[in-house]
Short mmCIF file of C-alpha atoms in Angstrom, two decimals:
data_model
loop_
_atom_site.label_atom_id
_atom_site.label_comp_id
_atom_site.label_asym_id
_atom_site.label_seq_id
_atom_site.Cartn_x
_atom_site.Cartn_y
_atom_site.Cartn_z
CA UNK F 17 -25.13 1.40 -23.46
CA UNK F 18 -21.73 0.16 -24.27
CA UNK F 19 -21.42 -3.73 -24.47
CA UNK F 20 -20.08 -5.27 -21.18
CA UNK F 21 -16.51 -6.43 -21.19
CA UNK F 22 -16.05 -9.65 -19.23
CA UNK F 23 -12.79 -10.95 -17.77
CA UNK F 24 -11.26 -13.90 -19.43
CA UNK F 25 -10.79 -17.09 -17.51
CA UNK F 26 -7.00 -17.26 -16.84
CA UNK F 27 -7.22 -20.72 -15.19
CA UNK F 28 -5.38 -23.42 -17.17
CA UNK F 29 -6.62 -26.69 -18.27
CA UNK F 30 -4.16 -28.33 -15.73
CA UNK F 31 -5.80 -26.45 -12.97
CA UNK F 32 -9.40 -27.02 -14.08
CA UNK F 33 -8.65 -30.71 -14.48
CA UNK F 34 -6.52 -31.12 -11.36
CA UNK F 35 -8.56 -29.08 -8.94
CA UNK F 36 -11.84 -27.82 -10.42
CA UNK F 37 -13.00 -26.55 -7.06
CA UNK F 38 -9.95 -24.18 -6.62
CA UNK F 39 -10.20 -23.36 -10.34
CA UNK F 40 -13.91 -22.41 -9.98
CA UNK F 41 -13.01 -20.17 -6.97
CA UNK F 42 -10.28 -18.33 -8.92
CA UNK F 43 -12.62 -17.74 -11.79
CA UNK F 44 -15.24 -16.38 -9.42
CA UNK F 45 -12.64 -14.01 -7.92
CA UNK F 46 -11.53 -12.92 -11.40
CA UNK F 47 -15.20 -12.11 -12.18
CA UNK F 48 -15.64 -10.25 -8.85
CA UNK F 49 -12.61 -8.08 -9.50
CA UNK F 50 -13.69 -7.35 -13.02
CA UNK F 51 -17.19 -6.30 -12.04
CA UNK F 52 -16.47 -4.16 -8.87
CA UNK F 53 -14.71 -0.84 -8.30
CA UNK F 54 -11.56 -1.38 -6.19
CA UNK F 55 -11.28 1.64 -3.93
CA UNK F 56 -9.08 -0.03 -1.25
CA UNK F 57 -6.02 2.24 -1.04
CA UNK F 58 -3.54 -0.77 -0.51
CA UNK F 59 -4.85 -2.65 -3.53
CA UNK F 60 -4.17 -2.55 -7.30
CA UNK F 61 -4.18 -4.70 -10.37
CA UNK F 62 -0.92 -6.19 -11.77
CA UNK F 63 -0.26 -6.60 -15.49
CA UNK F 64 -0.61 -9.96 -17.25
CA UNK F 65 3.08 -10.16 -17.41
CA UNK F 66 3.59 -9.70 -13.68
CA UNK F 67 0.82 -12.35 -13.13
CA UNK F 68 2.66 -14.72 -15.40
CA UNK F 69 6.11 -14.15 -14.01
CA UNK F 70 4.79 -14.69 -10.42
CA UNK F 71 3.21 -18.08 -11.35
CA UNK F 72 6.12 -20.00 -12.85
CA UNK F 73 8.61 -22.82 -12.17
CA UNK F 74 10.66 -20.40 -10.22
CA UNK F 75 8.45 -21.42 -7.29
CA UNK F 76 10.28 -24.82 -7.39
CA UNK F 77 13.62 -23.44 -6.54
CA UNK F 78 15.23 -22.88 -3.18
CA UNK F 79 17.89 -20.00 -3.17
CA UNK F 80 19.00 -19.29 0.49
CA UNK F 81 21.77 -16.54 0.42
CA UNK F 82 22.48 -13.88 -2.17
CA UNK F 83 23.70 -13.76 -5.73
CA UNK F 84 26.91 -15.67 -6.13
CA UNK F 85 26.75 -16.79 -2.48
CA UNK F 86 24.02 -19.40 -2.28
CA UNK F 87 23.74 -22.46 -0.12
CA UNK F 88 22.14 -24.55 -2.92
CA UNK F 89 23.46 -25.31 -6.35
CA UNK F 90 21.54 -24.73 -9.60
CA UNK F 91 21.39 -20.90 -9.16
CA UNK F 92 22.62 -19.87 -12.64
CA UNK F 93 19.17 -18.46 -13.76
CA UNK F 94 17.92 -17.43 -10.32
CA UNK F 95 21.04 -15.25 -9.78
CA UNK F 96 20.39 -13.48 -13.09
CA UNK F 97 16.65 -12.88 -12.09
CA UNK F 98 17.52 -11.43 -8.75
CA UNK F 99 20.23 -9.22 -10.13
CA UNK F 100 17.84 -7.95 -12.65
CA UNK F 101 15.34 -7.00 -9.98
CA UNK F 102 18.00 -5.37 -7.88
CA UNK F 103 19.48 -3.34 -10.74
CA UNK F 104 15.98 -2.18 -11.88
CA UNK F 105 15.07 -1.17 -8.24
CA UNK F 106 18.34 0.81 -8.00
CA UNK F 107 17.61 2.49 -11.27
CA UNK F 108 14.02 3.37 -10.64
CA UNK F 109 14.48 4.75 -7.13
CA UNK F 110 17.98 6.10 -7.57
CA UNK F 111 19.59 4.17 -4.64
CA UNK F 112 23.03 2.53 -4.10
CA UNK F 113 21.71 -0.75 -2.67
CA UNK F 114 18.49 -2.75 -2.88
CA UNK F 115 17.32 -5.94 -1.12
CA UNK F 116 14.41 -7.55 -3.02
CA UNK F 117 14.06 -10.58 -0.84
CA UNK F 118 11.65 -9.60 2.08
CA UNK F 119 8.44 -11.62 1.87
CA UNK F 120 6.33 -8.53 2.75
CA UNK F 121 6.38 -5.09 4.34
CA UNK F 122 6.24 -6.17 7.96
CA UNK F 123 9.20 -8.51 7.65
CA UNK F 124 11.06 -5.70 5.79
CA UNK F 125 10.57 -3.33 8.70
CA UNK F 126 11.49 -5.99 11.22
CA UNK F 127 14.84 -6.49 9.26
CA UNK F 128 15.52 -2.78 9.75
CA UNK F 129 15.10 -3.08 13.53
CA UNK F 130 17.40 -6.05 13.51
CA UNK F 131 19.97 -4.34 11.54
CA UNK F 132 20.08 -1.10 13.49
CA UNK F 133 18.78 -1.35 17.12
CA UNK F 134 18.72 -3.69 20.03
CA UNK F 135 15.73 -4.87 22.09
CA UNK F 136 14.70 -2.17 24.66
CA UNK F 137 16.08 0.66 22.52
CA UNK F 138 13.81 3.65 22.07
CA UNK F 139 12.13 3.92 18.63
CA UNK F 140 9.64 6.49 17.27
CA UNK F 141 6.83 6.19 14.69
CA UNK F 142 3.43 7.72 13.85
CA UNK F 143 0.72 6.66 16.16
CA UNK F 144 -1.41 3.82 14.58
CA UNK F 145 -4.76 5.67 15.20
CA UNK F 146 -3.25 8.74 13.52
CA UNK F 147 -2.38 6.85 10.30
CA UNK F 148 0.91 4.99 11.24
CA UNK F 149 1.64 1.26 10.83
CA UNK F 150 1.65 -1.56 13.31
CA UNK F 151 5.42 -2.19 12.79
CA UNK F 152 6.28 1.39 13.72
CA UNK F 153 6.29 0.48 17.32
CA UNK F 154 2.60 -0.06 18.08
CA UNK F 155 1.79 -1.90 21.26
CA UNK F 156 0.13 -4.98 19.81
CA UNK F 157 3.11 -5.48 17.41
CA UNK F 158 6.25 -7.31 18.16
CA UNK F 159 8.01 -3.93 17.52
CA UNK F 160 5.98 -2.45 20.39
CA UNK F 161 6.79 -5.23 22.78
CA UNK F 162 10.51 -5.72 22.04
CA UNK F 163 11.35 -2.03 21.85
CA UNK F 164 10.55 1.11 23.82
CA UNK F 165 8.26 2.88 21.47
CA UNK F 166 7.14 6.53 21.45
CA UNK F 167 4.86 8.16 19.01
CA UNK F 168 3.88 11.32 17.31
CA UNK F 169 0.42 12.47 16.15
CA UNK F 170 -1.43 14.79 13.74
CA UNK F 171 -2.70 18.11 14.69
CA UNK F 172 -6.34 18.06 15.69
CA UNK F 173 -7.01 21.39 13.80
CA UNK F 174 -5.40 20.33 10.51
CA UNK F 175 -5.23 16.60 10.45
CA UNK F 176 -1.50 17.07 9.35
CA UNK F 177 1.64 15.85 11.09
CA UNK F 178 2.51 17.99 14.14
CA UNK F 179 6.18 18.59 13.50
CA UNK F 180 6.53 20.58 16.67
CA UNK F 181 5.47 17.46 18.56
CA UNK F 182 7.80 15.26 16.50
CA UNK F 183 10.79 17.40 17.31
CA UNK F 184 9.89 17.83 21.04
CA UNK F 185 9.31 14.06 21.46
CA UNK F 186 12.53 13.32 19.58
CA UNK F 187 14.55 15.65 21.72
CA UNK F 188 13.01 14.43 24.98
CA UNK F 189 13.20 10.68 24.16
CA UNK F 190 16.24 10.44 21.99
CA UNK F 191 15.06 7.49 19.83
CA UNK F 192 17.67 5.54 17.86
CA UNK F 193 15.15 4.97 15.08
CA UNK F 194 12.57 7.21 13.64
CA UNK F 195 9.93 5.95 11.20
CA UNK F 196 8.00 8.21 8.77
CA UNK F 197 5.27 7.03 6.58
CA UNK F 198 2.21 4.95 7.38
CA UNK F 199 -0.98 3.50 6.13
CA UNK F 200 -3.51 6.31 6.17
CA UNK F 201 -1.53 9.52 5.44
CA UNK F 202 -3.35 11.55 2.77
CA UNK F 203 -0.72 14.32 2.44
CA UNK F 204 2.76 14.65 1.16
CA UNK F 205 5.40 13.33 3.63
CA UNK F 206 7.91 16.01 4.41
CA UNK F 207 11.10 13.91 4.24
CA UNK F 208 13.41 16.81 4.68
CA UNK F 209 11.69 17.91 7.81
CA UNK F 210 11.93 14.44 9.32
CA UNK F 211 15.63 14.18 8.25
CA UNK F 212 16.45 17.43 10.01
CA UNK F 213 14.94 16.22 13.26
CA UNK F 214 16.54 12.78 12.98
CA UNK F 215 19.93 14.45 12.41
CA UNK F 216 19.38 16.67 15.43
CA UNK F 217 18.93 13.81 17.82
CA UNK F 218 21.33 11.36 16.15
CA UNK F 219 18.61 8.99 14.92
CA UNK F 220 18.45 6.72 11.91
CA UNK F 221 15.61 7.82 9.68
CA UNK F 222 13.49 5.14 7.97
CA UNK F 223 10.94 6.04 5.25
CA UNK F 224 8.26 3.48 4.93
CA UNK F 225 6.85 4.21 1.42
CA UNK F 226 4.82 1.06 1.02
CA UNK F 227 1.67 3.07 -0.01
CA UNK F 228 3.33 5.81 -2.18
CA UNK F 229 6.22 3.80 -3.80
CA UNK F 230 4.57 3.85 -7.26
CA UNK F 231 4.00 7.62 -6.94
CA UNK F 232 7.68 8.14 -5.97
CA UNK F 233 8.75 5.99 -8.94
CA UNK F 234 6.54 7.99 -11.33
CA UNK F 235 7.54 11.43 -9.93
CA UNK F 236 4.08 12.15 -8.46
CA UNK F 237 5.46 12.30 -4.87
CA UNK F 238 8.84 13.51 -3.54
CA UNK F 239 11.42 10.85 -3.04
CA UNK F 240 12.96 10.07 0.42
CA UNK F 241 16.29 9.26 -1.23
CA UNK F 242 18.89 11.65 0.13
CA UNK F 243 16.87 12.26 3.24
CA UNK F 244 16.17 8.79 4.81
CA UNK F 245 18.98 6.42 5.75
CA UNK F 246 16.73 3.45 4.97
CA UNK F 247 13.73 3.12 2.77
CA UNK F 248 11.27 0.27 3.07
CA UNK F 249 8.38 -0.49 0.75
CA UNK F 250 6.02 -3.20 -0.37
CA UNK F 251 6.01 -3.92 -4.15
CA UNK F 252 2.19 -3.97 -4.75
CA UNK F 253 -0.14 -1.10 -3.87
CA UNK F 254 0.78 1.85 -6.11
CA UNK F 255 3.91 0.19 -7.58
CA UNK F 256 1.66 -2.52 -9.23
CA UNK F 257 3.91 -5.44 -8.48
CA UNK F 258 3.33 -8.75 -6.69
CA UNK F 259 3.01 -9.10 -3.03
CA UNK F 260 6.53 -8.67 -1.81
CA UNK F 261 8.80 -6.01 -0.31
CA UNK F 262 12.17 -4.20 -0.75
CA UNK F 263 14.61 -2.41 1.35
CA UNK F 264 16.52 0.42 -0.27
CA UNK F 265 19.67 1.93 1.33
CA UNK F 266 23.08 3.57 0.74
CA UNK F 267 26.16 1.44 1.18
CA UNK F 268 26.46 2.25 4.80
CA UNK F 269 23.48 0.09 5.72
CA UNK F 270 23.61 -2.37 2.85
CA UNK F 271 25.55 -5.29 4.68
CA UNK F 272 23.55 -4.88 7.96
CA UNK F 273 20.30 -5.00 6.14
CA UNK F 274 21.27 -7.92 4.09
CA UNK F 275 22.34 -9.95 7.06
CA UNK F 276 19.07 -9.13 8.85
CA UNK F 277 16.94 -10.26 6.05
CA UNK F 278 19.05 -13.51 5.54
CA UNK F 279 19.94 -15.27 7.75
CA UNK F 280 18.47 -12.90 10.38
CA UNK F 281 14.80 -13.29 9.66
CA UNK F 282 14.01 -15.71 6.76
CA UNK F 283 15.38 -18.48 4.53
CA UNK F 284 15.12 -18.67 0.84
CA UNK F 285 13.56 -15.93 -1.03
CA UNK F 286 10.34 -16.49 -3.06
CA UNK F 287 11.98 -16.58 -6.56
CA UNK F 288 8.63 -16.41 -8.46
CA UNK F 289 7.93 -13.17 -6.53
CA UNK F 290 11.34 -11.80 -7.23
CA UNK F 291 10.59 -12.30 -11.04
CA UNK F 292 7.24 -10.53 -10.73
CA UNK F 293 9.06 -7.61 -8.93
CA UNK F 294 11.55 -7.36 -11.72
CA UNK F 295 8.84 -7.18 -14.27
CA UNK F 296 6.88 -4.52 -12.23
CA UNK F 297 10.03 -2.39 -11.88
CA UNK F 298 10.66 -2.73 -15.66
CA UNK F 299 7.13 -1.38 -16.20
CA UNK F 300 7.71 1.46 -13.64
CA UNK F 301 10.68 2.62 -15.69
CA UNK F 302 8.57 3.32 -18.81
CA UNK F 303 7.25 6.86 -19.62
CA UNK F 304 3.64 5.69 -19.46
CA UNK F 305 4.05 4.83 -15.80
CA UNK F 306 4.76 8.41 -14.98
CA UNK F 307 1.37 9.32 -16.71
CA UNK F 308 -0.34 6.60 -14.59
CA UNK F 309 1.22 7.97 -11.31
CA UNK F 310 0.12 11.61 -12.14
CA UNK F 311 -3.34 10.50 -13.06
CA UNK F 312 -3.60 8.55 -9.74
CA UNK F 313 -3.05 11.81 -7.90
CA UNK F 314 -5.24 13.86 -10.17
CA UNK F 315 -8.14 11.28 -9.65
CA UNK F 316 -7.70 11.33 -5.94
CA UNK F 317 -7.87 15.10 -5.86
CA UNK F 318 -11.15 15.18 -8.11
CA UNK F 319 -12.70 12.40 -5.93
CA UNK F 320 -11.77 14.44 -2.73
CA UNK F 321 -13.17 17.69 -4.12
CA UNK F 322 -16.50 15.94 -5.20
CA UNK F 323 -16.88 14.31 -1.75
CA UNK F 324 -16.24 17.66 0.04
CA UNK F 325 -18.87 19.32 -2.27
CA UNK F 326 -21.38 16.63 -1.11
CA UNK F 327 -20.76 17.41 2.50
CA UNK F 328 -18.24 14.81 3.55
CA UNK F 329 -15.45 15.49 6.08
CA UNK F 330 -12.05 14.54 4.95
CA UNK F 331 -9.15 14.14 7.26
CA UNK F 332 -6.68 17.02 6.53
CA UNK F 333 -9.32 18.54 4.18
CA UNK F 334 -8.23 16.55 1.14
CA UNK F 335 -5.39 14.62 -0.39
CA UNK F 336 -2.07 15.03 -2.10
CA UNK F 337 -1.60 11.39 -3.12
CA UNK F 338 -3.77 8.37 -3.94
CA UNK F 339 -5.44 8.15 -0.47
CA UNK F 340 -8.55 9.78 0.98
CA UNK F 341 -9.63 9.31 4.66
CA UNK F 342 -13.26 10.18 5.39
CA UNK F 343 -14.75 10.83 8.83
CA UNK F 344 -18.40 9.76 8.69
CA UNK F 345 -19.29 11.16 12.13
CA UNK F 346 -21.35 14.07 10.65
CA UNK F 347 -23.19 11.57 8.37
CA UNK F 348 -24.51 9.64 11.48
CA UNK F 349 -23.16 6.26 10.37
CA UNK F 350 -20.13 4.21 11.23
CA UNK F 351 -17.33 3.20 8.87
CA UNK F 352 -17.79 -0.54 9.24
CA UNK F 353 -21.50 -0.79 8.20
CA UNK F 354 -20.93 1.70 5.29
CA UNK F 355 -18.09 -0.41 4.00
CA UNK F 356 -20.27 -3.46 4.02
CA UNK F 357 -23.10 -1.64 2.18
CA UNK F 358 -20.64 -0.20 -0.38
CA UNK F 359 -19.26 -3.64 -0.93
CA UNK F 360 -22.82 -4.92 -1.70
CA UNK F 361 -23.13 -1.99 -4.21
CA UNK F 362 -19.91 -3.04 -6.01
CA UNK F 363 -17.75 -0.32 -4.31
CA UNK F 364 -14.80 -1.98 -2.36
CA UNK F 365 -13.40 0.19 0.46
CA UNK F 366 -12.33 -0.37 3.99
CA UNK F 367 -13.42 0.96 7.32
CA UNK F 368 -10.62 2.80 9.13
CA UNK F 369 -9.98 4.83 12.31
CA UNK F 370 -9.63 8.58 11.99
CA UNK F 371 -7.49 10.75 14.21
CA UNK F 372 -8.88 11.22 17.68
CA UNK F 373 -11.57 8.67 16.80
CA UNK F 374 -14.03 8.18 19.74
CA UNK F 375 -15.14 4.75 18.33
CA UNK F 376 -13.39 1.47 18.68
CA UNK F 377 -10.82 0.36 16.05
CA UNK F 378 -13.04 -2.64 14.89
CA UNK F 379 -16.13 -0.19 14.50
CA UNK F 380 -14.41 3.06 13.67
CA UNK F 381 -15.73 6.38 12.28
CA UNK F 382 -13.82 6.38 9.09
CA UNK F 383 -13.56 5.05 5.51
CA UNK F 384 -10.34 4.89 3.53
CA UNK F 385 -10.35 5.12 -0.13
CA UNK F 386 -7.73 4.98 -2.93
CA UNK F 387 -7.62 5.62 -6.65
CA UNK F 388 -4.66 3.60 -7.74
CA UNK F 389 -6.70 0.62 -8.97
CA UNK F 390 -9.34 2.57 -10.75
CA UNK F 391 -6.57 4.46 -12.43
CA UNK F 392 -4.98 1.37 -13.56
CA UNK F 393 -8.25 0.38 -15.37
CA UNK F 394 -8.01 3.73 -17.29
CA UNK F 395 -10.57 5.61 -15.36
CA UNK F 396 -10.15 9.42 -15.11
CA UNK F 397 -11.90 12.47 -13.73
CA UNK F 398 -15.30 11.79 -15.18
CA UNK F 399 -15.48 8.34 -13.52
CA UNK F 400 -14.30 9.90 -10.16
CA UNK F 401 -17.36 12.14 -10.12
CA UNK F 402 -19.61 9.10 -10.79
CA UNK F 403 -17.91 7.26 -7.87
CA UNK F 404 -18.37 10.26 -5.64
CA UNK F 405 -22.09 10.34 -6.49
CA UNK F 406 -22.46 6.56 -5.68
CA UNK F 407 -20.58 6.88 -2.38
CA UNK F 408 -22.90 9.75 -1.36
CA UNK F 409 -25.99 7.93 -2.35
CA UNK F 410 -25.05 4.81 -0.37
CA UNK F 411 -23.96 6.55 2.74
CA UNK F 412 -27.06 8.78 2.69
CA UNK F 413 -29.21 5.73 2.32
CA UNK F 414 -27.34 3.92 5.11
CA UNK F 415 -28.54 6.68 7.43
CA UNK F 416 -32.12 6.08 6.36
CA UNK F 417 -34.62 3.23 6.31
CA UNK F 418 -33.77 -0.30 5.32
CA UNK F 419 -36.04 -0.40 2.20
CA UNK F 420 -34.44 2.69 0.74
CA UNK F 421 -30.95 1.36 1.44
CA UNK F 422 -31.74 -1.95 -0.25
CA UNK F 423 -33.13 -0.14 -3.35
CA UNK F 424 -30.22 2.26 -3.56
CA UNK F 425 -27.69 -0.55 -3.26
CA UNK F 426 -29.36 -2.46 -6.03
CA UNK F 427 -29.63 0.48 -8.36
CA UNK F 428 -25.93 1.49 -7.71
CA UNK F 429 -24.72 -2.03 -8.24
CA UNK F 430 -26.26 -2.01 -11.71
CA UNK F 431 -24.63 1.32 -12.59
CA UNK F 432 -21.28 0.21 -11.33
CA UNK F 433 -21.63 -2.96 -13.48
CA UNK F 434 -22.24 -1.00 -16.51
CA UNK F 435 -19.23 1.29 -15.82
CA UNK F 436 -16.83 -1.57 -15.20
CA UNK F 437 -17.99 -3.24 -18.39
CA UNK F 438 -16.51 -0.35 -20.22
CA UNK F 439 -13.01 -0.49 -18.70
CA UNK F 440 -10.73 -3.53 -19.11
CA UNK F 441 -9.30 -5.26 -16.01
CA UNK F 442 -5.45 -5.32 -16.02
CA UNK F 443 -4.10 -8.91 -16.12
CA UNK F 444 -7.47 -10.36 -17.07
CA UNK F 445 -8.75 -8.57 -20.21
CA UNK F 446 -6.87 -8.55 -23.47
#
């Protein structure tokens, strides 16, 4: 057995002295992240450089406005940092304009609405239960309350987007804005098909690539550039940056988008986050990032094949990207209890609705998995096969008696700990 690797304590003497309680909690979280397998599709590990840039004196500075046009003095350094992040975003994604100020993905999407449509206008996005996002016009979101939202689904027989329905709905409803992308889409997004429909009805096409931005940057997923009028993305997930967002456009929408972000929706940007975004984009421009992106997709495909071989039902039958959506109905268990059991076994995942799910959203039939974080730790095909075995063992035990489940969880937890001990945790280990 290989010697276990343990995450170093990154808390400083200042924090340990100034607030030992918070320092202890952060150290506990570092230990937890190092000793578990992160299978949540929206999570990843950032590098030590991104962590360091995100936790600096830049948090002390207010910078309302844009480079060269601020409302506070003392922006000589901040302007250079934001310009660097913008230039790197434009280069990595091949766009004419980038706004790196949105606080997160949802505000970025809200800025698109503010820049392009008026309250009450018709907008269209993927239905949330089918894999879409709240901010694509779902009823409980402000976007579903302020706009007249219509939605498209996936086909029941294939689990893939029903483009006949997309076109028919667009022609019938004439939306001013069409969103493509979402939170639980395991297949390649056909940006050209969406662009053709949007052009036919005179709609603005927005590609929300929050989940796949790192794959796009690394060439492992087709780019929406040249097809979508506006692109929104978070900067974490597969892109491996801090918790922020970007809006990418051509010159046509540059000014409306910038005005919508500031002063339309928010005040000063979080400069420490902007620095972290700049570092992450610098990393994404390196050749090794392309290797990482391709391995993410390879790992997901192997994990999906292994799960199918063990009798799991996968939405759409598999995956083209980093994400796998499992329907546990045939296993006789719900997604929520299984996610809890897996967490106890050291396997982090999240319960999720599946298309046409008969169960309620807070107790759905599905489980969502992702391979980006495991890939960031250096894991490859062999480890994916081990993960599939553990998933199968815990799910099978969950459908049986409590004693067998407890024993399985305990054994799997030990095996997971042995595996994680062989792979460094980015940002924490050397």
